[in-house]
mmCIF file of C-alpha atoms in Angstrom:
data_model
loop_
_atom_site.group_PDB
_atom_site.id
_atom_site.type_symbol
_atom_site.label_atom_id
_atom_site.label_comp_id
_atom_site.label_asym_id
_atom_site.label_seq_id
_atom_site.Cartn_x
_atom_site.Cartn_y
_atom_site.Cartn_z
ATOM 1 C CA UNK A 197 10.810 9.827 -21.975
ATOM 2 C CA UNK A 198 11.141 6.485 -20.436
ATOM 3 C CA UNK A 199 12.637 5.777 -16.942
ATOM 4 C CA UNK A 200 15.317 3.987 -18.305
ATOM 5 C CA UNK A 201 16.189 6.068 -21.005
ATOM 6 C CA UNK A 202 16.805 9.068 -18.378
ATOM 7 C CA UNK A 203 18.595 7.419 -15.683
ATOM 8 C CA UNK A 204 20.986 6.131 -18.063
ATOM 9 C CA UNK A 205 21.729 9.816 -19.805
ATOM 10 C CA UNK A 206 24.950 10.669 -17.703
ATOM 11 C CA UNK A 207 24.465 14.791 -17.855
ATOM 12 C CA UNK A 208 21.509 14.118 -16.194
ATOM 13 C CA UNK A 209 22.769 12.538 -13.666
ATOM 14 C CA UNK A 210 25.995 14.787 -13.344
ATOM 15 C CA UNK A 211 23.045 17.947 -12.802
ATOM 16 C CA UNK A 212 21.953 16.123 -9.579
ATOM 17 C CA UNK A 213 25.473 15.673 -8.401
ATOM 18 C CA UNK A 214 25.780 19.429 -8.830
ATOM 19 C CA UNK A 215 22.382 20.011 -7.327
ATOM 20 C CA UNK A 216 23.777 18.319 -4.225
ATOM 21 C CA UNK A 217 27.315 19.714 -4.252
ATOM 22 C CA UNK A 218 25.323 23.043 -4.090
ATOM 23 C CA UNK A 219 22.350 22.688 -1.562
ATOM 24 C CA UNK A 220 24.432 20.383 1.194
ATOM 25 C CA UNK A 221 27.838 21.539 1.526
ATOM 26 C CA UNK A 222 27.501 24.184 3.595
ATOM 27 C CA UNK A 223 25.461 22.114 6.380
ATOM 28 C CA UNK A 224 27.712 19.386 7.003
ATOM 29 C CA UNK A 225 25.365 18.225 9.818
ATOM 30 C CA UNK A 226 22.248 18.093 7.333
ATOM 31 C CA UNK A 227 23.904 15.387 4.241
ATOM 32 C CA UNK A 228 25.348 13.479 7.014
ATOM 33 C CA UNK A 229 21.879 12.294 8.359
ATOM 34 C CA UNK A 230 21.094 11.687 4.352
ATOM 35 C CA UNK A 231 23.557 10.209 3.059
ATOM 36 C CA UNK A 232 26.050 6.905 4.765
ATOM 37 C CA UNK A 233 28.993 7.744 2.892
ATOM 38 C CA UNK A 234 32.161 8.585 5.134
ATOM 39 C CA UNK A 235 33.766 10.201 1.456
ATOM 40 C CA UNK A 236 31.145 12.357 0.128
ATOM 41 C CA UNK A 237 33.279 15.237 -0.900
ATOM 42 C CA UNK A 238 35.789 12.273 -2.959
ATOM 43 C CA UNK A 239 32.359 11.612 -4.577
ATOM 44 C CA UNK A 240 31.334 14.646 -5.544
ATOM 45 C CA UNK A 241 34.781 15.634 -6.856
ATOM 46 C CA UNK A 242 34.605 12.523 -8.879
ATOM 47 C CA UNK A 243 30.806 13.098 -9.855
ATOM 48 C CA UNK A 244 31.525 13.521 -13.901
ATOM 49 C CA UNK A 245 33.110 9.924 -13.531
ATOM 50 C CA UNK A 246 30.737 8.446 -11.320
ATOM 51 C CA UNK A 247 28.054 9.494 -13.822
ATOM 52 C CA UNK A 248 28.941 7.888 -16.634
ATOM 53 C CA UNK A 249 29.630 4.443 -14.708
ATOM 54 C CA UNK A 250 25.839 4.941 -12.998
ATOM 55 C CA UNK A 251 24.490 5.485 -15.910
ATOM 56 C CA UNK A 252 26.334 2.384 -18.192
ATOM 57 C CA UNK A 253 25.363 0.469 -14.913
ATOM 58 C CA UNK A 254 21.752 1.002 -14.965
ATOM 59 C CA UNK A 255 21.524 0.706 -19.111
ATOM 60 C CA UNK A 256 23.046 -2.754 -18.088
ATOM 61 C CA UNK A 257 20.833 -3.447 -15.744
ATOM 62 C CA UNK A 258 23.400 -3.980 -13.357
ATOM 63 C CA UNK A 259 22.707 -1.208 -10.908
ATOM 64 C CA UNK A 260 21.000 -1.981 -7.838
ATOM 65 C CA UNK A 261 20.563 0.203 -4.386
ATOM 66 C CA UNK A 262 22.594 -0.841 -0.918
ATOM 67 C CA UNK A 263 21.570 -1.207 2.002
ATOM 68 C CA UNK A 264 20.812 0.982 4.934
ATOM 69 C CA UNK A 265 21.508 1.120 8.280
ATOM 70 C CA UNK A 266 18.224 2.625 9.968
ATOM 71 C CA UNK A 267 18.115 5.000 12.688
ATOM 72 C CA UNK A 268 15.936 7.396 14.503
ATOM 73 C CA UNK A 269 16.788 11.557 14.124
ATOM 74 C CA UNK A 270 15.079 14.617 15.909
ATOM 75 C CA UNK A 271 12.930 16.681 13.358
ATOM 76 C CA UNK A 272 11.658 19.417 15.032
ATOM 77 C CA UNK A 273 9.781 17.943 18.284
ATOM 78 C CA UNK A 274 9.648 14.318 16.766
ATOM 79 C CA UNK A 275 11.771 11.849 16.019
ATOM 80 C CA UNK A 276 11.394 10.205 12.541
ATOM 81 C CA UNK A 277 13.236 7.281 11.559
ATOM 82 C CA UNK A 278 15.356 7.972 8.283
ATOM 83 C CA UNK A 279 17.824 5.123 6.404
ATOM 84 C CA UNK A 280 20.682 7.326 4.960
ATOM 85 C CA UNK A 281 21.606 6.571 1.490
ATOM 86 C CA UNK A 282 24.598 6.654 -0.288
ATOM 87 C CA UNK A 283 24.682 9.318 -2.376
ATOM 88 C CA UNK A 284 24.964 7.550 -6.063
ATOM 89 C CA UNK A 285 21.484 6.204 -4.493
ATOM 90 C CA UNK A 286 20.188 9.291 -3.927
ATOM 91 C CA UNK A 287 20.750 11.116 -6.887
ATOM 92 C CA UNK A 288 19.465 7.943 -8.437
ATOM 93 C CA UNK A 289 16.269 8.545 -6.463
ATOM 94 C CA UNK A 290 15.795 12.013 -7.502
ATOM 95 C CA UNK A 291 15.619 11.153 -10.456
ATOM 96 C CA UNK A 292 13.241 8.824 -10.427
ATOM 97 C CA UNK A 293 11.039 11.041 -7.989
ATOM 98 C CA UNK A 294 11.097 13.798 -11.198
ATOM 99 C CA UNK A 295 10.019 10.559 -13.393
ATOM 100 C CA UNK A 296 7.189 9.830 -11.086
ATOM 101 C CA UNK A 297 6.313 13.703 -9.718
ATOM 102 C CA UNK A 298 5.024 14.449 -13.010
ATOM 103 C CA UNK A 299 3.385 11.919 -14.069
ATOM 104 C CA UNK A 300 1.152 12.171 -10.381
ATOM 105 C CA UNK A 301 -0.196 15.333 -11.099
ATOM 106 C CA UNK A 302 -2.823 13.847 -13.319
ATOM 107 C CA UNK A 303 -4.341 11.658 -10.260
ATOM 108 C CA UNK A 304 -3.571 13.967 -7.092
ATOM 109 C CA UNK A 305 -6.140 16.094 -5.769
ATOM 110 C CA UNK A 306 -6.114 20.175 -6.108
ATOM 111 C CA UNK A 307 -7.025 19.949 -2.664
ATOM 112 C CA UNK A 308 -3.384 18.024 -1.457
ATOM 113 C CA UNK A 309 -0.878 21.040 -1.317
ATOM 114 C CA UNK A 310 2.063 19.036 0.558
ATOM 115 C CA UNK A 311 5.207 18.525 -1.740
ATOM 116 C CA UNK A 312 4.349 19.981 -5.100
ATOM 117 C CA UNK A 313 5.967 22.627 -7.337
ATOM 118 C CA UNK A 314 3.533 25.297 -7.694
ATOM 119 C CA UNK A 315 1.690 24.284 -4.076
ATOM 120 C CA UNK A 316 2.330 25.801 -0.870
ATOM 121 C CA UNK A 317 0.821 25.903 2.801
ATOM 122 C CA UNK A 318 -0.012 29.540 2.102
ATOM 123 C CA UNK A 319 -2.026 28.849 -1.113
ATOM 124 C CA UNK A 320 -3.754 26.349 1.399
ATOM 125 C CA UNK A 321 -4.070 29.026 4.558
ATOM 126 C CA UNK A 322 -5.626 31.773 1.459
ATOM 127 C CA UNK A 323 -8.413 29.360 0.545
ATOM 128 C CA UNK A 324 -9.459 29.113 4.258
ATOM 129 C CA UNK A 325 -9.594 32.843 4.411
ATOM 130 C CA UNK A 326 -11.381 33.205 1.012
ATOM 131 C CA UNK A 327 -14.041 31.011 2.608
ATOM 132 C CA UNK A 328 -14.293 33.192 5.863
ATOM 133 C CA UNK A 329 -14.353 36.058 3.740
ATOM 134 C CA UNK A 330 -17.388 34.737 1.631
ATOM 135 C CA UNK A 331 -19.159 33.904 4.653
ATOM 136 C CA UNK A 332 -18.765 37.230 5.960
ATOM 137 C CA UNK A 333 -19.963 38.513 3.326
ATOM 138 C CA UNK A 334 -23.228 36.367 3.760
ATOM 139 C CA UNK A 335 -23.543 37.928 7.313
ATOM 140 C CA UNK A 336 -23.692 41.221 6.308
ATOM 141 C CA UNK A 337 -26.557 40.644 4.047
ATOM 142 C CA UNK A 338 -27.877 39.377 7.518
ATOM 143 C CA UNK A 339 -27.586 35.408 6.062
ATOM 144 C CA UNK A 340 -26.599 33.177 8.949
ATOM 145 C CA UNK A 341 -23.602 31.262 7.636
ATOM 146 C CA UNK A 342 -21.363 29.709 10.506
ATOM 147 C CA UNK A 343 -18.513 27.245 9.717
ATOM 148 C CA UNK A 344 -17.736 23.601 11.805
ATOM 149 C CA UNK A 345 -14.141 22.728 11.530
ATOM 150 C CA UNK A 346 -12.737 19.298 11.768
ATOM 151 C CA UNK A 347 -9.619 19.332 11.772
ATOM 152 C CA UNK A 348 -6.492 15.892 12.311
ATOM 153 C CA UNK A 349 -2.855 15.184 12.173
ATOM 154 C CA UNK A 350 -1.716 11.771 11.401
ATOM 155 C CA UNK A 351 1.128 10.854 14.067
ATOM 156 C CA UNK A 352 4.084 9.337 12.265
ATOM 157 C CA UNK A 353 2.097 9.176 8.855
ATOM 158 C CA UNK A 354 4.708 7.834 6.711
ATOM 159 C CA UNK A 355 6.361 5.790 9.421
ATOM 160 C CA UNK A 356 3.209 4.424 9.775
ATOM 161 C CA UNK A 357 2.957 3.070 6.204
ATOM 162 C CA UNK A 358 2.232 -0.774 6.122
ATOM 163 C CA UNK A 359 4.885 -2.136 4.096
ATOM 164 C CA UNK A 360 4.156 -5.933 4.547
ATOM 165 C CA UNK A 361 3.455 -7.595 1.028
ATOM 166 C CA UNK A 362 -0.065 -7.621 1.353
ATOM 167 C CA UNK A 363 0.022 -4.169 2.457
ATOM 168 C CA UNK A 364 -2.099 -1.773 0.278
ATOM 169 C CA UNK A 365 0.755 0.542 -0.568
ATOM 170 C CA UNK A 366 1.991 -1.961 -3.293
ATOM 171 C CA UNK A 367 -2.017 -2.245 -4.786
ATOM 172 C CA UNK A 368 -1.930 1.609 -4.867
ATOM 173 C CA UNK A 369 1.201 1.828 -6.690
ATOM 174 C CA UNK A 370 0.217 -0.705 -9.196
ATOM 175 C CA UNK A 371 -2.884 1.199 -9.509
ATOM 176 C CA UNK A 372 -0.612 4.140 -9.974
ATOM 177 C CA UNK A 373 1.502 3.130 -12.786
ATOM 178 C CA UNK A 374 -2.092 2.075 -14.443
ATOM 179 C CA UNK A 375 -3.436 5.413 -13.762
ATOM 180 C CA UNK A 376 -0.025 7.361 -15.300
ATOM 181 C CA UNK A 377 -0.034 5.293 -18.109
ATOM 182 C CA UNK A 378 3.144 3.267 -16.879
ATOM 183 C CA UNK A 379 1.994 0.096 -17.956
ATOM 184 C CA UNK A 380 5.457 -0.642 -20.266
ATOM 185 C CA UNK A 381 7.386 0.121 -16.990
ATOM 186 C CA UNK A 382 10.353 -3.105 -17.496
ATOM 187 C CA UNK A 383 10.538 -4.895 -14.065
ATOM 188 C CA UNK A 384 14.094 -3.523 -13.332
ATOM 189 C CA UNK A 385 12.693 -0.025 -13.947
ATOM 190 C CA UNK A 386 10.180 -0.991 -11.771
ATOM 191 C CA UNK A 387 12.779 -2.718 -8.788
ATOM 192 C CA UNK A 388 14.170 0.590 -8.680
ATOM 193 C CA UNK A 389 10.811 2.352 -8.038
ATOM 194 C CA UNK A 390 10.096 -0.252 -5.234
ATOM 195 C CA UNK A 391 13.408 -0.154 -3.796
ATOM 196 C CA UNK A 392 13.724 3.303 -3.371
ATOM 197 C CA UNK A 393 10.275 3.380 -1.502
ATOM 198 C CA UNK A 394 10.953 0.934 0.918
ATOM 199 C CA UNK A 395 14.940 0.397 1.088
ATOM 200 C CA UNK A 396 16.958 -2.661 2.203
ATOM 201 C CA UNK A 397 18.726 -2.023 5.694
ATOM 202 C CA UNK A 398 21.441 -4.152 6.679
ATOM 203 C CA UNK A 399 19.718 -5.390 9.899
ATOM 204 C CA UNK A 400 16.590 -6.467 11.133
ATOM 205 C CA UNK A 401 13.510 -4.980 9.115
ATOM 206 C CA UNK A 402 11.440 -1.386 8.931
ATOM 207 C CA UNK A 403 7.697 -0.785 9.380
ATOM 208 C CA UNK A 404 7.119 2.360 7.191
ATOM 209 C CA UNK A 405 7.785 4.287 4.898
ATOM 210 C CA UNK A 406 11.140 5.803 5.867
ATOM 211 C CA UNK A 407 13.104 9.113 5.789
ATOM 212 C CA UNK A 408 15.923 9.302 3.433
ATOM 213 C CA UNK A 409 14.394 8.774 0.097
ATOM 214 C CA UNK A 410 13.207 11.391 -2.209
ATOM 215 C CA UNK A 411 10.427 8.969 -3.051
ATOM 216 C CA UNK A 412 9.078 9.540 0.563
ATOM 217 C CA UNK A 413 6.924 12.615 -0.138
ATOM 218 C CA UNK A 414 5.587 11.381 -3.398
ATOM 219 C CA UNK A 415 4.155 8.486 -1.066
ATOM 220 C CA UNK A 416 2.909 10.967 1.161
ATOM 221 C CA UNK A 417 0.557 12.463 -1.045
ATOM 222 C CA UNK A 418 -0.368 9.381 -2.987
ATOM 223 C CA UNK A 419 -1.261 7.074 0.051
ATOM 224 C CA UNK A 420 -4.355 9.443 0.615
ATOM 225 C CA UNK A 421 -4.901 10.416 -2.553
ATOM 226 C CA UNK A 422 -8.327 8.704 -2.945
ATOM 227 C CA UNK A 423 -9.484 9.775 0.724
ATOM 228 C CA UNK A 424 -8.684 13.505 -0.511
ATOM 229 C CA UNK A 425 -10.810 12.800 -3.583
ATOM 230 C CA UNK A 426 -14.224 11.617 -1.288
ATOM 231 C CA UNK A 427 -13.671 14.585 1.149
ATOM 232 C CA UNK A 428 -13.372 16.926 -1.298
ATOM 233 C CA UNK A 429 -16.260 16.428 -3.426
ATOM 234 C CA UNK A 430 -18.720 16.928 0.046
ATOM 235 C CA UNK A 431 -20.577 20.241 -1.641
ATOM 236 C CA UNK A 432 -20.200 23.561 0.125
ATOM 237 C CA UNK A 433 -17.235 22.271 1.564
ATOM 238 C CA UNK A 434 -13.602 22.904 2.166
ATOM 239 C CA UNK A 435 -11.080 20.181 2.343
ATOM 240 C CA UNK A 436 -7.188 20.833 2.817
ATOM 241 C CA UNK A 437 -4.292 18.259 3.618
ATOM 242 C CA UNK A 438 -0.597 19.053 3.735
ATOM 243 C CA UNK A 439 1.179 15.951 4.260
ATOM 244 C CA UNK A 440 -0.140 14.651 7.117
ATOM 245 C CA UNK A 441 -2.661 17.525 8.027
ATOM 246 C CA UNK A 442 -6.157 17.134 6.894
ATOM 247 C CA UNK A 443 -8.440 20.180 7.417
ATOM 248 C CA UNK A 444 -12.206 20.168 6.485
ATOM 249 C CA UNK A 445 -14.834 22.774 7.336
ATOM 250 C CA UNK A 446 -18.607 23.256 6.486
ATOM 251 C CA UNK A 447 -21.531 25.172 7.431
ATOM 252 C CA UNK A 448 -24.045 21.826 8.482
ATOM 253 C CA UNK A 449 -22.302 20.315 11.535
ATOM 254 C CA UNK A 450 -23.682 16.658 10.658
ATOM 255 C CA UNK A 451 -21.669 16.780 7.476
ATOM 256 C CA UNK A 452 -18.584 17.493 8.863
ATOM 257 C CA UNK A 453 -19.616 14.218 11.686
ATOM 258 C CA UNK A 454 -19.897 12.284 8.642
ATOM 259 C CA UNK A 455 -17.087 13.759 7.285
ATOM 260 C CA UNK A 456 -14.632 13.022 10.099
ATOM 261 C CA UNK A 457 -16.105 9.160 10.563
ATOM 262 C CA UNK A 458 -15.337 8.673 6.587
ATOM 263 C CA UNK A 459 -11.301 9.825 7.558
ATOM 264 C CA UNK A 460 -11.460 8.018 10.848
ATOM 265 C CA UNK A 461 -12.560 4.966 8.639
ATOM 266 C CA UNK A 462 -10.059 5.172 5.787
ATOM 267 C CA UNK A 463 -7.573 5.866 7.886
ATOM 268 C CA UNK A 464 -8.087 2.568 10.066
ATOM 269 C CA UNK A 465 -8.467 0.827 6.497
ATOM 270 C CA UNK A 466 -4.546 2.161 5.547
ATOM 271 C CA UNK A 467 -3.235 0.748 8.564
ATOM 272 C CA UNK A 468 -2.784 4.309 9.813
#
């Protein structure tokens, strides 16, 4: 299915609305750092309506995303800056997140567990175990097998995000849509893709890749998505990230030096 044959099929839509109605109701507090509208509930008793106009909008063309006001919320002991969207944007946006989600299985790494149906930390936590397990294993049989950890979190990773034209977010999305096979992507489907990645705000500009969007953790895992690839292929090896923790461990100490200096230097390379 094309992108713009499935935003413009109004049930599809409506499910999203219903989605919503369900999951953020009861927190009042939670959709109000998400979403900008003062009349959610109008919306959302409205949403069979609203559908149908969304979707005759986009099959027009005609549909485009407002803008933002950006501000800074507490998430846990950080504060992450997050540009509430209304919320015909945002189911919008989940929508094309589903487009996108499975299409970037193909190029993610196994090793990337952050954000993905079927992935979870503990899947990440058992292979880390499995490992020690193994190498106990090896010590009984009185076979010297220690592990060297390296181990980084990257502070404000998706805030951090070059989003300047020449940044190379935009080369790794075009690389992206090459890679899924995207390449008859029309360039409106394609301003919505964009646009919900780095949204318009109403003043001044954003550095980052902001809060707010479904889009957000789909960037997440693809903006390291070739460093994950390197790390993991180091032989004897174990290499982890969730979001914005990267884990690596192996039993030679000067692999996991090199190791770290190959992160340290892709990293830098990001703009991280």
């Amino acid at each position: 299915m094309q992108l713009l044959t499935m935003l413009t099929q109004a049930p599809l839509l409506l499910a999203e609305f219903d989605a919503i109605d369900q999951d953020w109701r009861e927190s009042y507090r939670r959709y109000k750092n998400v979403f900008q509208d003062i009349n959610v509930e109008d919306i959302l008793f409205q949403r069979k309506v609203i559908s149908k106009k969304i979707a005759k909008d986009i099959a027009d063309q005609q549909y485009h995303y407002q803008a933002g006001m950006p501000r800074m919320i507490k998430v846990g002991k950080k504060e992450r800056l997050v540009v509430p969207l209304m919320i015909t944007d945002y189911v919008v946006q989940r929508l094309v997140c589903q487009f996108l989600a499975v299409r970037l299985e193909k190029i993610y790494s196994s090793q990337c567990f952050s954000y993905r149906k079927g992935c979870s930390s503990y899947q990440a936590v058992k292979q880390v175990v499995n490992k020690l397990q193994g190498a106990e294993l090896l010590k009984n049989k009185n076979k010297h097998n220690d592990f060297y950890v390296y181990q980084t979190d990257l502070v404000n990773y998706t805030d951090s995000i070059p989003t300047d034209e020449a940044a190379p977010l935009w080369k790794l999305i075009d690389n992206m849509f090459k890679q899924c096979h995207l390449h008859n992507l029309t360039e409106y489907e394609k301003s919505l893709i964009y646009g919900a990645i780095l949204p318009k705000v109403k003043e001044g500009k954003i550095k980052g890749v902001p809060m707010g969007s479904p889009l957000t953790s789909l960037v997440a895992n693809l903006y390291l998505t070739q460093l994950d690839h390197k790390i993991q292929a180091y032989a004897n090896g174990l290499y982890i990230r969730y979001g914005d923790d990267i884990f690596f461990m192996h039993p030679d100490h000067n692999v996991v030096l090199e190791c770290r200096n190959q992160i340290i230097k892709e990293v830098n390379t990001l703009g991280l």
